mmCIF file of C-alpha atoms and ligand atoms in Angstrom:
data_model
loop_
_atom_site.group_PDB
_atom_site.id
_atom_site.type_symbol
_atom_site.label_atom_id
_atom_site.label_comp_id
_atom_site.label_asym_id
_atom_site.label_seq_id
_atom_site.Cartn_x
_atom_site.Cartn_y
_atom_site.Cartn_z
ATOM 1 C CA MET A 1 -1.267 46.895 4.994
ATOM 2 C CA LEU A 2 -3.284 43.593 5.419
ATOM 3 C CA GLN A 3 -2.617 40.895 2.940
ATOM 4 C CA THR A 4 -6.069 40.371 1.178
ATOM 5 C CA THR A 5 -5.031 37.840 -1.466
ATOM 6 C CA LYS A 6 -4.910 34.865 0.787
ATOM 7 C CA LYS A 7 -6.919 32.055 -0.827
ATOM 8 C CA LYS A 8 -9.934 30.683 1.042
ATOM 9 C CA MET A 9 -9.142 27.354 2.803
ATOM 10 C CA ILE A 10 -11.527 24.378 2.745
ATOM 11 C CA ALA A 11 -12.880 23.121 6.169
ATOM 12 C CA THR A 12 -12.254 19.340 6.277
ATOM 13 C CA LYS A 13 -13.434 16.540 8.582
ATOM 14 C CA GLY A 14 -11.393 13.609 9.388
ATOM 15 C CA TYR A 15 -10.009 11.139 12.028
ATOM 16 C CA ALA A 16 -6.524 11.735 13.380
ATOM 17 C CA ALA A 17 -4.143 10.398 15.982
ATOM 18 C CA LEU A 18 -3.106 13.393 18.121
ATOM 19 C CA ASP A 19 0.104 11.546 19.290
ATOM 20 C CA ALA A 20 1.613 8.151 19.117
ATOM 21 C CA ASN A 21 -0.257 6.766 22.079
ATOM 22 C CA SER A 22 -3.749 7.841 21.374
ATOM 23 C CA PRO A 23 -6.552 6.076 19.459
ATOM 24 C CA LEU A 24 -7.829 7.830 16.370
ATOM 25 C CA ALA A 25 -10.546 10.419 17.026
ATOM 26 C CA PRO A 26 -12.549 12.988 15.094
ATOM 27 C CA PHE A 27 -10.494 15.907 13.892
ATOM 28 C CA SER A 28 -11.124 19.103 11.851
ATOM 29 C CA PHE A 29 -8.531 20.759 9.704
ATOM 30 C CA GLN A 30 -8.098 22.890 6.534
ATOM 31 C CA ARG A 31 -7.088 22.067 3.020
ATOM 32 C CA ARG A 32 -5.906 24.369 0.357
ATOM 33 C CA SER A 33 -8.505 25.621 -2.253
ATOM 34 C CA PRO A 34 -7.663 23.834 -5.548
ATOM 35 C CA GLY A 35 -4.966 25.664 -7.574
ATOM 36 C CA PRO A 36 -4.926 25.748 -11.426
ATOM 37 C CA ARG A 37 -3.706 22.072 -11.595
ATOM 38 C CA ASP A 38 -5.480 20.711 -8.558
ATOM 39 C CA VAL A 39 -8.348 18.357 -8.210
ATOM 40 C CA LEU A 40 -10.787 18.407 -5.245
ATOM 41 C CA LEU A 41 -12.125 14.872 -4.508
ATOM 42 C CA GLU A 42 -14.893 13.989 -2.201
ATOM 43 C CA ILE A 43 -13.547 10.800 -0.592
ATOM 44 C CA LEU A 44 -15.903 7.807 -0.994
ATOM 45 C CA TYR A 45 -13.620 4.967 0.354
ATOM 46 C CA CYS A 46 -10.259 4.668 1.949
ATOM 47 C CA GLY A 47 -8.378 1.347 2.591
ATOM 48 C CA VAL A 48 -6.733 0.587 5.952
ATOM 49 C CA CYS A 49 -2.994 -0.262 5.417
ATOM 50 C CA HIS A 50 -0.783 -1.762 8.088
ATOM 51 C CA SER A 51 1.508 1.103 7.338
ATOM 52 C CA ASP A 52 -1.174 3.460 8.879
ATOM 53 C CA LEU A 53 -0.794 1.544 11.982
ATOM 54 C CA HIS A 54 3.041 1.541 11.921
ATOM 55 C CA GLN A 55 2.991 5.353 11.422
ATOM 56 C CA ILE A 56 0.426 6.487 13.952
ATOM 57 C CA ARG A 57 2.289 4.500 16.577
ATOM 58 C CA ASN A 58 5.814 5.836 15.539
ATOM 59 C CA GLU A 59 6.971 2.374 14.695
ATOM 60 C CA TRP A 60 9.015 3.751 11.896
ATOM 61 C CA GLY A 61 10.404 6.790 13.801
ATOM 62 C CA PRO A 62 8.874 10.003 14.890
ATOM 63 C CA GLY A 63 5.776 10.982 12.945
ATOM 64 C CA ILE A 64 4.028 14.334 12.219
ATOM 65 C CA PHE A 65 1.062 14.802 14.464
ATOM 66 C CA PRO A 66 -1.892 15.248 14.474
ATOM 67 C CA MET A 67 -1.662 12.487 11.846
ATOM 68 C CA VAL A 68 -4.659 11.765 9.510
ATOM 69 C CA PRO A 69 -3.723 8.389 7.925
ATOM 70 C CA GLY A 70 -5.050 6.817 4.737
ATOM 71 C CA HIS A 71 -3.444 6.338 1.326
ATOM 72 C CA GLU A 72 -5.803 4.091 -0.514
ATOM 73 C CA ILE A 73 -8.268 6.676 -1.685
ATOM 74 C CA VAL A 74 -11.153 6.675 -4.118
ATOM 75 C CA GLY A 75 -13.279 9.665 -4.537
ATOM 76 C CA ARG A 76 -15.581 11.788 -6.738
ATOM 77 C CA VAL A 77 -14.150 14.836 -8.447
ATOM 78 C CA LYS A 78 -16.020 17.874 -7.041
ATOM 79 C CA LYS A 79 -13.955 20.748 -8.509
ATOM 80 C CA VAL A 80 -11.063 21.114 -10.797
ATOM 81 C CA GLY A 81 -8.545 23.992 -11.359
ATOM 82 C CA ASP A 82 -8.749 25.838 -14.704
ATOM 83 C CA GLN A 83 -5.673 24.088 -16.170
ATOM 84 C CA VAL A 84 -6.761 20.527 -15.250
ATOM 85 C CA LYS A 85 -6.985 18.344 -18.302
ATOM 86 C CA LYS A 86 -7.515 14.737 -16.966
ATOM 87 C CA PHE A 87 -10.580 15.280 -14.816
ATOM 88 C CA SER A 88 -13.980 16.856 -14.785
ATOM 89 C CA PRO A 89 -16.349 17.195 -12.003
ATOM 90 C CA GLY A 90 -18.362 13.984 -11.538
ATOM 91 C CA ASP A 91 -15.374 11.705 -12.576
ATOM 92 C CA ILE A 92 -13.979 9.070 -10.217
ATOM 93 C CA GLY A 93 -10.371 9.577 -9.220
ATOM 94 C CA ALA A 94 -7.926 7.727 -6.863
ATOM 95 C CA VAL A 95 -4.948 8.719 -4.810
ATOM 96 C CA GLY A 96 -2.320 6.303 -3.412
ATOM 97 C CA CYS A 97 0.765 6.968 -1.230
ATOM 98 C CA LEU A 98 2.173 9.952 -3.084
ATOM 99 C CA VAL A 99 0.749 13.434 -3.637
ATOM 100 C CA ASP A 100 3.849 15.096 -5.139
ATOM 101 C CA SER A 101 7.495 14.702 -5.944
ATOM 102 C CA CYS A 102 10.193 17.054 -7.433
ATOM 103 C CA ARG A 103 9.318 15.912 -11.008
ATOM 104 C CA GLU A 104 12.884 16.852 -12.094
ATOM 105 C CA CYS A 105 15.281 14.128 -10.942
ATOM 106 C CA GLU A 106 16.116 11.048 -12.965
ATOM 107 C CA ASN A 107 13.814 8.772 -11.046
ATOM 108 C CA CYS A 108 10.893 11.206 -11.375
ATOM 109 C CA LYS A 109 11.589 11.491 -15.084
ATOM 110 C CA GLN A 110 11.339 7.760 -15.398
ATOM 111 C CA GLY A 111 8.024 7.612 -13.520
ATOM 112 C CA LEU A 112 9.696 6.202 -10.422
ATOM 113 C CA GLU A 113 8.345 9.016 -8.189
ATOM 114 C CA GLN A 114 8.359 6.721 -5.146
ATOM 115 C CA TYR A 115 12.159 6.973 -5.355
ATOM 116 C CA CYS A 116 12.399 10.704 -6.033
ATOM 117 C CA TYR A 117 15.911 11.764 -5.129
ATOM 118 C CA ASN A 118 14.590 14.876 -3.454
ATOM 119 C CA GLY A 119 12.086 12.985 -1.412
ATOM 120 C CA PRO A 120 8.520 12.160 -2.590
ATOM 121 C CA VAL A 121 5.677 13.961 -0.803
ATOM 122 C CA GLY A 122 3.662 11.238 1.092
ATOM 123 C CA THR A 123 -0.103 11.449 1.250
ATOM 124 C CA TYR A 124 0.138 11.848 4.984
ATOM 125 C CA ASN A 125 2.847 11.990 7.609
ATOM 126 C CA SER A 126 4.872 14.156 5.191
ATOM 127 C CA TYR A 127 5.352 17.736 4.197
ATOM 128 C CA GLU A 128 4.372 19.480 0.942
ATOM 129 C CA ARG A 129 7.120 20.676 -1.342
ATOM 130 C CA ASP A 130 7.370 23.877 0.711
ATOM 131 C CA GLY A 131 8.762 21.831 3.520
ATOM 132 C CA LYS A 132 6.365 23.093 6.123
ATOM 133 C CA THR A 133 2.749 22.315 5.289
ATOM 134 C CA PRO A 134 1.812 18.846 6.639
ATOM 135 C CA THR A 135 -0.047 16.445 4.396
ATOM 136 C CA TYR A 136 -3.233 14.811 5.712
ATOM 137 C CA GLY A 137 -4.497 11.481 4.319
ATOM 138 C CA GLY A 138 -7.689 9.823 3.182
ATOM 139 C CA TYR A 139 -9.497 9.225 6.582
ATOM 140 C CA SER A 140 -11.286 12.435 5.723
ATOM 141 C CA ASP A 141 -14.144 13.735 3.648
ATOM 142 C CA ARG A 142 -12.119 15.444 0.933
ATOM 143 C CA ILE A 143 -8.610 15.906 -0.472
ATOM 144 C CA VAL A 144 -6.949 18.297 -2.877
ATOM 145 C CA VAL A 145 -4.193 16.857 -5.076
ATOM 146 C CA ASN A 146 -2.399 17.854 -8.222
ATOM 147 C CA GLU A 147 -3.861 16.092 -11.092
ATOM 148 C CA ASP A 148 -0.551 14.329 -12.012
ATOM 149 C CA PHE A 149 -0.926 12.423 -8.771
ATOM 150 C CA VAL A 150 -4.650 11.381 -9.300
ATOM 151 C CA LEU A 151 -5.327 8.170 -10.984
ATOM 152 C CA LYS A 152 -8.095 7.247 -13.393
ATOM 153 C CA VAL A 153 -10.292 4.587 -12.030
ATOM 154 C CA PRO A 154 -11.752 1.897 -14.430
ATOM 155 C CA SER A 155 -15.545 1.986 -14.583
ATOM 156 C CA ASN A 156 -16.143 -1.709 -14.358
ATOM 157 C CA LEU A 157 -14.817 -2.398 -10.880
ATOM 158 C CA ALA A 158 -16.631 -1.870 -7.420
ATOM 159 C CA LEU A 159 -15.116 1.225 -5.882
ATOM 160 C CA GLU A 160 -14.735 0.030 -2.314
ATOM 161 C CA ALA A 161 -12.654 -2.930 -3.757
ATOM 162 C CA VAL A 162 -10.480 -0.729 -5.864
ATOM 163 C CA ALA A 163 -9.301 1.454 -2.975
ATOM 164 C CA PRO A 164 -6.823 -1.123 -1.674
ATOM 165 C CA LEU A 165 -5.272 -1.342 -5.166
ATOM 166 C CA LEU A 166 -3.669 2.098 -4.533
ATOM 167 C CA CYS A 167 -1.284 0.702 -2.044
ATOM 168 C CA ALA A 168 -1.556 -3.109 -1.428
ATOM 169 C CA GLY A 169 -2.132 -3.570 -5.090
ATOM 170 C CA ILE A 170 0.667 -1.562 -6.564
ATOM 171 C CA THR A 171 3.171 -2.579 -3.838
ATOM 172 C CA THR A 172 2.846 -6.168 -4.943
ATOM 173 C CA TYR A 173 2.303 -5.624 -8.755
ATOM 174 C CA SER A 174 5.364 -3.469 -9.040
ATOM 175 C CA PRO A 175 8.153 -6.053 -7.805
ATOM 176 C CA LEU A 176 6.322 -8.873 -9.595
ATOM 177 C CA ARG A 177 6.722 -6.914 -12.856
ATOM 178 C CA HIS A 178 10.227 -5.638 -12.077
ATOM 179 C CA TRP A 179 11.536 -9.227 -11.591
ATOM 180 C CA LYS A 180 9.415 -10.417 -14.527
ATOM 181 C CA VAL A 181 7.646 -13.040 -12.487
ATOM 182 C CA GLY A 182 5.466 -15.289 -14.681
ATOM 183 C CA LYS A 183 5.069 -18.644 -16.187
ATOM 184 C CA GLY A 184 7.608 -21.243 -15.045
ATOM 185 C CA HIS A 185 8.343 -19.399 -11.789
ATOM 186 C CA LYS A 186 7.726 -20.826 -8.390
ATOM 187 C CA VAL A 187 6.682 -17.958 -6.087
ATOM 188 C CA GLY A 188 6.088 -18.109 -2.300
ATOM 189 C CA VAL A 189 3.841 -15.407 -0.826
ATOM 190 C CA LEU A 190 4.667 -14.787 2.776
ATOM 191 C CA GLY A 191 1.800 -13.533 4.929
ATOM 192 C CA LEU A 192 -1.883 -13.513 3.898
ATOM 193 C CA GLY A 193 -3.051 -9.982 4.782
ATOM 194 C CA GLY A 194 -3.785 -6.936 2.596
ATOM 195 C CA LEU A 195 -0.478 -7.133 0.560
ATOM 196 C CA GLY A 196 -0.337 -10.886 0.577
ATOM 197 C CA HIS A 197 -3.767 -11.501 -0.844
ATOM 198 C CA MET A 198 -3.032 -9.121 -3.755
ATOM 199 C CA ALA A 199 0.420 -10.792 -4.334
ATOM 200 C CA VAL A 200 -1.317 -14.075 -4.606
ATOM 201 C CA LYS A 201 -3.942 -12.693 -7.128
ATOM 202 C CA PHE A 202 -1.284 -10.984 -9.263
ATOM 203 C CA ALA A 203 1.429 -13.730 -9.286
ATOM 204 C CA SER A 204 -1.212 -16.331 -10.274
ATOM 205 C CA ALA A 205 -2.640 -13.847 -12.878
ATOM 206 C CA PHE A 206 0.954 -13.582 -14.312
ATOM 207 C CA GLY A 207 1.122 -17.369 -14.642
ATOM 208 C CA ALA A 208 3.357 -18.343 -11.700
ATOM 209 C CA GLU A 209 2.955 -21.185 -9.523
ATOM 210 C CA VAL A 210 1.941 -19.814 -6.056
ATOM 211 C CA THR A 211 2.408 -21.218 -2.591
ATOM 212 C CA MET A 212 0.992 -19.420 0.397
ATOM 213 C CA LEU A 213 3.322 -19.329 3.431
ATOM 214 C CA SER A 214 1.199 -18.477 6.390
ATOM 215 C CA THR A 215 1.121 -18.805 10.103
ATOM 216 C CA SER A 216 -2.688 -19.056 10.169
ATOM 217 C CA PRO A 217 -4.155 -22.536 9.423
ATOM 218 C CA ALA A 218 -7.619 -20.845 8.947
ATOM 219 C CA LYS A 219 -6.532 -19.170 5.860
ATOM 220 C CA GLU A 220 -5.774 -22.265 3.832
ATOM 221 C CA ALA A 221 -9.085 -22.420 1.897
ATOM 222 C CA ASP A 222 -9.063 -18.683 1.187
ATOM 223 C CA SER A 223 -5.572 -18.738 -0.180
ATOM 224 C CA LYS A 224 -6.547 -21.370 -2.764
ATOM 225 C CA ARG A 225 -9.710 -19.457 -3.772
ATOM 226 C CA LEU A 226 -7.418 -16.420 -4.239
ATOM 227 C CA GLY A 227 -5.038 -18.434 -6.620
ATOM 228 C CA ALA A 228 -2.513 -20.301 -4.599
ATOM 229 C CA SER A 229 -2.058 -23.838 -5.693
ATOM 230 C CA ARG A 230 -0.571 -24.816 -2.296
ATOM 231 C CA PHE A 231 -0.802 -23.736 1.277
ATOM 232 C CA VAL A 232 2.152 -24.209 3.762
ATOM 233 C CA LEU A 233 1.858 -23.684 7.517
ATOM 234 C CA THR A 234 5.167 -22.265 8.445
ATOM 235 C CA THR A 235 4.856 -22.905 12.127
ATOM 236 C CA GLU A 236 5.430 -26.523 11.380
ATOM 237 C CA PRO A 237 9.266 -27.095 11.130
ATOM 238 C CA ALA A 238 8.744 -30.243 8.929
ATOM 239 C CA ASN A 239 6.804 -28.151 6.366
ATOM 240 C CA VAL A 240 9.595 -25.518 6.334
ATOM 241 C CA LYS A 241 12.318 -28.232 5.754
ATOM 242 C CA GLU A 242 10.506 -29.657 2.872
ATOM 243 C CA LEU A 243 10.656 -26.360 1.008
ATOM 244 C CA ARG A 244 14.443 -25.983 1.001
ATOM 245 C CA GLY A 245 15.676 -24.631 -2.332
ATOM 246 C CA TYR A 246 12.295 -24.628 -3.836
ATOM 247 C CA PHE A 247 11.306 -21.016 -4.855
ATOM 248 C CA ASP A 248 12.543 -18.604 -7.579
ATOM 249 C CA PHE A 249 10.957 -15.756 -5.636
ATOM 250 C CA ILE A 250 9.475 -15.089 -2.150
ATOM 251 C CA ILE A 251 7.441 -11.958 -1.771
ATOM 252 C CA ASP A 252 7.506 -11.109 1.998
ATOM 253 C CA THR A 253 4.573 -9.065 3.220
ATOM 254 C CA VAL A 254 5.100 -9.694 6.964
ATOM 255 C CA SER A 255 4.507 -6.687 9.151
ATOM 256 C CA ALA A 256 6.121 -8.052 12.314
ATOM 257 C CA PRO A 257 9.621 -9.252 13.077
ATOM 258 C CA HIS A 258 10.467 -12.662 11.653
ATOM 259 C CA ASP A 259 13.335 -14.931 10.817
ATOM 260 C CA TYR A 260 14.510 -14.072 7.286
ATOM 261 C CA ASN A 261 16.919 -17.026 7.336
ATOM 262 C CA MET A 262 14.301 -19.607 7.507
ATOM 263 C CA TYR A 263 12.735 -18.266 4.383
ATOM 264 C CA LEU A 264 15.979 -17.520 2.554
ATOM 265 C CA ARG A 265 16.740 -21.245 2.708
ATOM 266 C CA MET A 266 13.588 -21.907 0.703
ATOM 267 C CA LEU A 267 15.198 -20.142 -2.286
ATOM 268 C CA ASP A 268 16.653 -22.072 -5.224
ATOM 269 C CA THR A 269 19.929 -20.910 -6.893
ATOM 270 C CA ASN A 270 19.631 -17.182 -7.952
ATOM 271 C CA GLY A 271 16.326 -16.997 -5.962
ATOM 272 C CA VAL A 272 15.225 -13.563 -4.707
ATOM 273 C CA HIS A 273 13.534 -12.714 -1.423
ATOM 274 C CA ILE A 274 11.664 -9.500 -2.065
ATOM 275 C CA CYS A 275 10.817 -7.495 1.038
ATOM 276 C CA VAL A 276 7.693 -5.350 0.846
ATOM 277 C CA GLY A 277 6.569 -5.854 4.535
ATOM 278 C CA ALA A 278 8.361 -3.287 6.728
ATOM 279 C CA PRO A 279 8.560 -4.593 10.378
ATOM 280 C CA PRO A 280 9.505 -1.803 12.911
ATOM 281 C CA THR A 281 12.784 -3.319 14.103
ATOM 282 C CA PRO A 282 15.954 -4.541 12.215
ATOM 283 C CA SER A 283 16.582 -8.147 11.556
ATOM 284 C CA GLN A 284 19.580 -10.361 11.037
ATOM 285 C CA PHE A 285 20.408 -12.768 8.236
ATOM 286 C CA ARG A 286 23.381 -14.889 7.543
ATOM 287 C CA GLY A 287 25.703 -13.957 4.684
ATOM 288 C CA MET A 288 26.348 -17.662 4.209
ATOM 289 C CA THR A 289 22.652 -18.406 3.522
ATOM 290 C CA LEU A 290 22.820 -16.007 0.610
ATOM 291 C CA ILE A 291 26.204 -17.243 -0.604
ATOM 292 C CA ALA A 292 25.375 -20.843 -0.622
ATOM 293 C CA ASN A 293 23.023 -20.556 -3.586
ATOM 294 C CA ARG A 294 23.707 -17.021 -4.994
ATOM 295 C CA ARG A 295 20.467 -15.854 -3.388
ATOM 296 C CA SER A 296 19.469 -12.184 -3.009
ATOM 297 C CA ILE A 297 17.450 -10.211 -0.538
ATOM 298 C CA ALA A 298 15.795 -7.119 -2.006
ATOM 299 C CA GLY A 299 13.168 -4.494 -1.271
ATOM 300 C CA SER A 300 10.503 -2.608 -3.281
ATOM 301 C CA SER A 301 8.460 0.449 -2.440
ATOM 302 C CA ILE A 302 4.950 0.917 -3.742
ATOM 303 C CA GLY A 303 5.132 2.037 -7.445
ATOM 304 C CA GLY A 304 5.361 5.195 -9.541
ATOM 305 C CA LEU A 305 2.417 6.935 -11.099
ATOM 306 C CA PRO A 306 2.658 5.413 -14.705
ATOM 307 C CA GLU A 307 2.868 1.838 -13.217
ATOM 308 C CA THR A 308 -0.010 2.434 -10.759
ATOM 309 C CA GLN A 309 -2.260 3.440 -13.721
ATOM 310 C CA GLU A 310 -0.942 0.399 -15.653
ATOM 311 C CA MET A 311 -1.903 -1.802 -12.683
ATOM 312 C CA LEU A 312 -5.397 -0.273 -12.415
ATOM 313 C CA ASP A 313 -5.861 -0.931 -16.149
ATOM 314 C CA PHE A 314 -4.593 -4.530 -15.790
ATOM 315 C CA CYS A 315 -7.086 -4.963 -12.946
ATOM 316 C CA SER A 316 -9.960 -3.720 -15.045
ATOM 317 C CA ALA A 317 -8.913 -6.009 -17.952
ATOM 318 C CA TYR A 318 -8.620 -9.053 -15.722
ATOM 319 C CA HIS A 319 -11.334 -8.202 -13.152
ATOM 320 C CA ILE A 320 -8.989 -8.156 -10.248
ATOM 321 C CA VAL A 321 -9.941 -6.254 -7.078
ATOM 322 C CA ALA A 322 -9.228 -6.577 -3.389
ATOM 323 C CA ASP A 323 -11.393 -8.736 -1.042
ATOM 324 C CA VAL A 324 -12.653 -6.164 1.355
ATOM 325 C CA GLU A 325 -14.588 -5.758 4.676
ATOM 326 C CA VAL A 326 -16.259 -2.228 4.604
ATOM 327 C CA ILE A 327 -16.354 -0.582 7.966
ATOM 328 C CA ALA A 328 -17.676 2.676 9.432
ATOM 329 C CA ILE A 329 -15.016 5.057 10.473
ATOM 330 C CA LYS A 330 -16.046 4.874 14.132
ATOM 331 C CA ASP A 331 -14.834 1.198 14.113
ATOM 332 C CA ILE A 332 -11.277 2.118 12.945
ATOM 333 C CA ASN A 333 -9.621 1.496 16.245
ATOM 334 C CA ALA A 334 -11.194 -1.873 16.602
ATOM 335 C CA ALA A 335 -10.250 -2.733 13.047
ATOM 336 C CA TYR A 336 -6.494 -1.869 13.891
ATOM 337 C CA GLU A 337 -6.699 -4.353 16.748
ATOM 338 C CA ARG A 338 -8.071 -7.037 14.503
ATOM 339 C CA MET A 339 -5.391 -6.301 11.846
ATOM 340 C CA LEU A 340 -2.744 -6.825 14.466
ATOM 341 C CA LYS A 341 -4.078 -10.266 15.181
ATOM 342 C CA GLY A 342 -4.051 -11.129 11.372
ATOM 343 C CA ASP A 343 -7.863 -11.125 11.455
ATOM 344 C CA VAL A 344 -8.703 -9.380 8.340
ATOM 345 C CA LYS A 345 -10.208 -10.723 5.163
ATOM 346 C CA TYR A 346 -8.303 -9.234 3.562
ATOM 347 C CA ARG A 347 -8.486 -5.397 3.723
ATOM 348 C CA PHE A 348 -10.501 -3.119 5.752
ATOM 349 C CA VAL A 349 -11.943 -0.204 3.778
ATOM 350 C CA ILE A 350 -13.609 2.814 5.418
ATOM 351 C CA ASP A 351 -17.006 3.959 3.981
ATOM 352 C CA MET A 352 -16.329 7.680 4.196
ATOM 353 C CA SER A 353 -20.084 8.537 4.170
ATOM 354 C CA THR A 354 -20.094 7.318 7.790
ATOM 355 C CA LEU A 355 -17.779 10.194 8.873
HETATM 356 P P1 LIG B 401 -1.563 -7.025 7.180
HETATM 357 O O1 LIG B 401 -2.835 -6.978 6.425
HETATM 358 O O2 LIG B 401 -1.594 -6.904 8.626
HETATM 359 O O3 LIG B 401 -0.888 -8.431 6.786
HETATM 360 C C1 LIG B 401 0.305 -8.928 7.397
HETATM 361 C C2 LIG B 401 0.336 -10.430 7.478
HETATM 362 O O4 LIG B 401 1.645 -10.848 7.913
HETATM 363 C C3 LIG B 401 -0.591 -11.016 8.460
HETATM 364 O O5 LIG B 401 -1.948 -11.135 7.977
HETATM 365 C C4 LIG B 401 0.032 -12.335 8.723
HETATM 366 O O6 LIG B 401 -0.361 -13.348 7.722
HETATM 367 C C5 LIG B 401 1.490 -12.047 8.543
HETATM 368 N N1 LIG B 401 2.171 -11.949 9.926
HETATM 369 C C6 LIG B 401 1.913 -10.970 10.919
HETATM 370 N N2 LIG B 401 2.737 -11.140 12.036
HETATM 371 C C7 LIG B 401 3.547 -12.263 11.550
HETATM 372 C C8 LIG B 401 4.683 -12.878 12.179
HETATM 373 N N3 LIG B 401 5.008 -12.463 13.448
HETATM 374 N N4 LIG B 401 5.287 -13.866 11.526
HETATM 375 C C9 LIG B 401 4.970 -14.346 10.373
HETATM 376 N N5 LIG B 401 3.863 -13.635 9.702
HETATM 377 C C10 LIG B 401 3.261 -12.636 10.333
HETATM 378 O O7 LIG B 401 -0.572 -5.975 6.587
HETATM 379 P P2 LIG B 401 -0.408 -5.310 5.150
HETATM 380 O O8 LIG B 401 -1.279 -4.048 5.129
HETATM 381 O O9 LIG B 401 -0.574 -6.294 4.175
HETATM 382 O O10 LIG B 401 1.085 -4.783 5.295
HETATM 383 C C11 LIG B 401 2.164 -5.681 5.383
HETATM 384 C C12 LIG B 401 3.482 -4.950 5.577
HETATM 385 O O11 LIG B 401 3.798 -4.221 4.404
HETATM 386 C C13 LIG B 401 3.484 -3.827 6.629
HETATM 387 O O12 LIG B 401 4.746 -3.859 7.300
HETATM 388 C C14 LIG B 401 3.309 -2.551 5.824
HETATM 389 O O13 LIG B 401 3.783 -1.512 6.519
HETATM 390 C C15 LIG B 401 4.165 -2.888 4.655
HETATM 391 N N6 LIG B 401 3.851 -2.157 3.436
HETATM 392 C C16 LIG B 401 4.966 -1.895 2.652
HETATM 393 C C17 LIG B 401 4.776 -1.146 1.469
HETATM 394 C C18 LIG B 401 5.942 -0.924 0.498
HETATM 395 O O14 LIG B 401 5.910 -0.050 -0.289
HETATM 396 N N7 LIG B 401 6.961 -1.760 0.631
HETATM 397 C C19 LIG B 401 3.565 -0.713 1.160
HETATM 398 C C20 LIG B 401 2.518 -0.997 1.973
HETATM 399 C C21 LIG B 401 2.733 -1.743 3.080
HETATM 400 P P3 LIG B 401 -0.544 -14.917 8.067
HETATM 401 O O15 LIG B 401 -1.653 -14.855 9.065
HETATM 402 O O16 LIG B 401 -0.828 -15.511 6.768
HETATM 403 O O17 LIG B 401 0.701 -15.408 8.698
HETATM 404 ZN ZN1 LIG B 402 -0.042 1.202 2.453
HETATM 405 ZN ZN1 LIG B 403 12.281 13.541 -8.095
#
């Protein structure tokens, strides 16, 4: 007998990479109808993260294709399941890098879903908890997500400038909070792109003295407008030497291979080099550079759901948003090329009405 209970799927439009060597192109696919605890969002804006580029080009290992990138999503709620409590149609909601996790392991119970021991479900280039349904991201006209993974968006901020907070924002907010960075600390922010400009904004909002460490002389004025008290061009060896032993923390947002040793030497005793940038290839560092001053090198991944909501509420209270350049979806491949050249001020955001 034919199975007649199968739920109707939702036809969805997006942009996808069909394989790791092709540019993004229009792509049609299906999303599930909202279940009892699901929220259907009409996507208004989606930020463009360097992680999108790493993943569509298989720079972090084999991806799941076709791949619809996008994990900085802001949208309007169109429909909710009958058990949804947090949202009603017409509300604004946001989705970051995660759409599910096991919810049972120690990390999930602590709101550290990004470190779920059973593997969090990424917004794209991942499989749902069933282990076989691919997830598709925010370069699309709609998305269906369990309400626990949809964030509330403050009403006093411009929505296109909120979108990048869902990845670039939380990825820099979380480690700064974890290491309790604030007044009295000297912080170096390495790389002025999407993550870097948010790191400057947060570290200075938390009261730290912020130095911008950049390879692009043209970004000096902007770094100061964003909150840095000093700009250091790291391509000049004399500038680098002058900073020996200076920082308490360096937050490293660089997307390409670079010499960690050069920056580790800038740390004071007990200083921490926090990697959030994820270059495709491994790097080497000298044990002796760490030993010499009891320095550490550490990493941090996005943030859990409670902390992401905390970050959005902090941004609302302090009027912090991303500096964005809004683009039409047809320009996405050109935007990637500009991002590769460090030519973005400081986050591209796709206006999804152009799809
Ligand atoms: P982005 O906007 O492209 O910014 C990267 C910046 O790094 C550039 O603007 C440039 O700044 C600097 N840079 C690039 N190549 C460099 C090189 N060879 N040497 C030194 N500096 C260089 O990228 P993004 O979106 O901010 O992402 C940055 C990295 O973070 C990516 O690897 C991404 O995958 C990763 N990421 C990690 C997480 C996480 O959870 N940990 C989350 C999101 C993204 P200057 O011009 O100032 O030098
Ligand atoms: Zn991202
Ligand atoms: Zn878990």
